[in-house]
């Protein structure tokens, strides 16, 4: 099993995806009622030809986890079904570049994709069978082992999904013999991915599902998912265990492996970098170094000492480089990796989120109720809520806040606190953030510092004016900005006075501007402008031009309509007059004829 170094950029899958998509679109759909009722020699129901099955479908019964499969006939034990992946025009392919972690480019493979292919089974996994509120945290699916029956000496499989900023790269989800051996999701999540196999035969894949009950009890259950790749067997099969390679088998030196393809992350996700070396020892420690964009020197991340570097992606580290040193048991640097470059972007918001509180002011001890609204409404329903108390330096996630609405027990120190919610996709990238709202708690006379702006909206590159009011003489102000979807405030290099005039950044839409006042080294007040609205200057100009053109076009259109209407009316009037002029003559002639 090979791992391709981040420097060797994974090839795009656009051609392959488009080709497969076209073939799948042309293939006839197979209604559920017409699905095959074939059985394997050992009595399993064969699920194929477009059948949708959630191969891993955990439920909780009496406080215990029970992993089964959800089929068109209902929930069944996983050992009652076999997922069939025959060789068809769409499923039997040559692996494109980007799948080197599975097999070399051009290798024969049998695949079932995240988009439904009516010629083969459509497998996924679902956490919809678990009621909300029963668990804390997410649900994890961990790969354990695999058994195989067939002609191949080296059968392999992988679960992948589209990745990268443009969605055309390949992101490993579960690949035996690599660091990608588990995946997790929220309660209620339903996921499809591409399952790829390098040989025909019968695969028994063992998984363990792990979760934690709301009371803290850890629960788990295992299940074996059977795939039949190629023709159905004519006799009973007895898959034998396969030994997976080590993750370092094809690595020659210390290497940094990102959790996302090409180390490209969206705001809201988690950056995980794993240091792998065939020479690593149990007593080794690690030193991680980062170089900020435009900086010439690397800085050690002293809080990162294991072989896994983990942090949250914020826009300011886009373009940063990271490398690691492996330190042996004697304290000597044994190896130094090549650097990799981090990419960080924010999704364009898919909806506008708003947050409302059930009251304007609370007393300590009350339970506040907050609701969120999407406009327009989307199918996404994965939320997290975040709170920042008045004296805190950043927002923090409210534990187990995962729904559109949230309750919060009010404490005295929440006076002046701000709360917001964010909407995420299934890959935990932020899709939208609501403008924060400020809490008011009775019994606390601390008044947040008032921060205002010179206008309500800006274009990228505009000079904005932000003002902190009501400060004592001699106070200095530290200004900072928090960009939408992020928790941290980053310093603004715009002075320390009560008023600043920074240039508006391209990524400031929805940003929060914070002012922290201090005197004689002590913080005396702080507050923030909760959200500012910005537009790209070019887009604003284009929009203005479009509006002008639209307005001009509307005037021309109305003129044309008016002229046409006048002509039609004139024609009608003329016709009526002509008919009136002819009617007496006709009547006279008809009278004479009757006589």
Coordinates of N, CA, C and O in Angstrom, one line a residue, residues 14 60 76 99 124 127 135 137 157 189 199 247 279 337 384 403 417 420 481 507 556 567 571 575 595:
X14 N -12.0 14.4 -12.7 CA -13.1 15.0 -13.5 C -13.5 14.2 -14.7 O -14.6 13.9 -14.9
X60 N -29.6 1.6 19.0 CA -29.3 1.5 20.4 C -30.6 0.9 21.1 O -31.7 1.4 21.0
X76 N -31.9 -5.8 9.0 CA -31.6 -7.2 9.1 C -30.2 -7.3 9.6 O -29.4 -6.3 9.6
X99 N -5.4 7.3 -7.1 CA -5.7 6.2 -6.3 C -4.5 5.3 -5.9 O -4.6 4.2 -5.6
X124 N -24.1 2.4 1.6 CA -23.7 3.5 2.4 C -23.7 3.1 3.8 O -23.7 2.0 4.2
X127 N -26.5 6.8 10.4 CA -26.7 6.9 11.9 C -28.1 7.5 12.2 O -28.3 8.0 13.2
X135 N -26.9 10.1 22.7 CA -25.4 10.0 22.7 C -24.8 11.3 23.0 O -25.4 12.4 22.8
X137 N -21.2 13.3 21.7 CA -20.2 13.1 20.7 C -20.8 12.5 19.4 O -22.0 12.4 19.2
X157 N -9.1 -3.2 -0.9 CA -10.3 -2.4 -1.1 C -10.1 -1.0 -0.4 O -9.2 -0.9 0.4
X189 N -26.8 11.3 10.6 CA -26.0 11.4 9.3 C -26.3 10.2 8.4 O -26.5 9.1 8.9
X199 N -9.9 -6.8 -7.0 CA -10.0 -8.2 -7.6 C -11.4 -8.7 -7.4 O -12.2 -8.3 -6.5
X247 N 1.4 0.8 7.5 CA 1.2 2.1 6.9 C 2.6 2.7 6.4 O 2.6 3.5 5.5
X279 N 11.4 4.0 10.7 CA 12.4 3.9 11.7 C 11.9 4.4 13.1 O 12.6 4.4 14.1
X337 N 11.4 15.9 8.3 CA 10.5 15.6 7.1 C 10.7 16.8 6.1 O 11.2 17.9 6.4
X384 N -23.7 23.6 15.3 CA -23.0 23.7 16.5 C -23.2 25.2 17.0 O -23.3 26.1 16.2
X403 N -28.1 20.9 17.4 CA -29.4 21.0 16.8 C -29.7 22.5 16.4 O -28.9 23.4 16.8
X417 N -22.2 38.5 27.2 CA -21.7 37.4 26.3 C -22.3 37.4 25.0 O -23.4 38.0 24.8
X420 N -23.6 32.4 19.0 CA -23.9 32.3 17.6 C -24.0 30.8 17.3 O -23.7 29.9 18.1
X481 N -10.1 41.2 14.8 CA -11.2 40.7 13.9 C -11.3 39.2 14.0 O -10.3 38.5 14.1
X507 N -12.3 38.7 3.0 CA -12.9 37.6 3.7 C -13.6 38.1 5.0 O -13.7 37.4 6.0
X556 N -36.7 50.6 -21.7 CA -36.9 50.3 -23.1 C -38.0 49.4 -23.3 O -38.9 49.6 -24.2
X567 N -50.7 51.1 -30.6 CA -51.0 50.6 -32.0 C -52.2 49.7 -32.0 O -53.1 49.7 -32.9
X571 N -55.8 50.3 -33.8 CA -56.3 49.4 -34.8 C -57.7 49.0 -34.4 O -58.6 48.9 -35.3
X575 N -61.1 49.7 -36.5 CA -62.0 48.7 -37.0 C -63.4 48.9 -36.6 O -64.4 48.7 -37.3
X595 N -88.0 43.3 -49.0 CA -89.2 43.8 -49.6 C -89.4 43.2 -51.0 O -90.6 43.0 -51.4

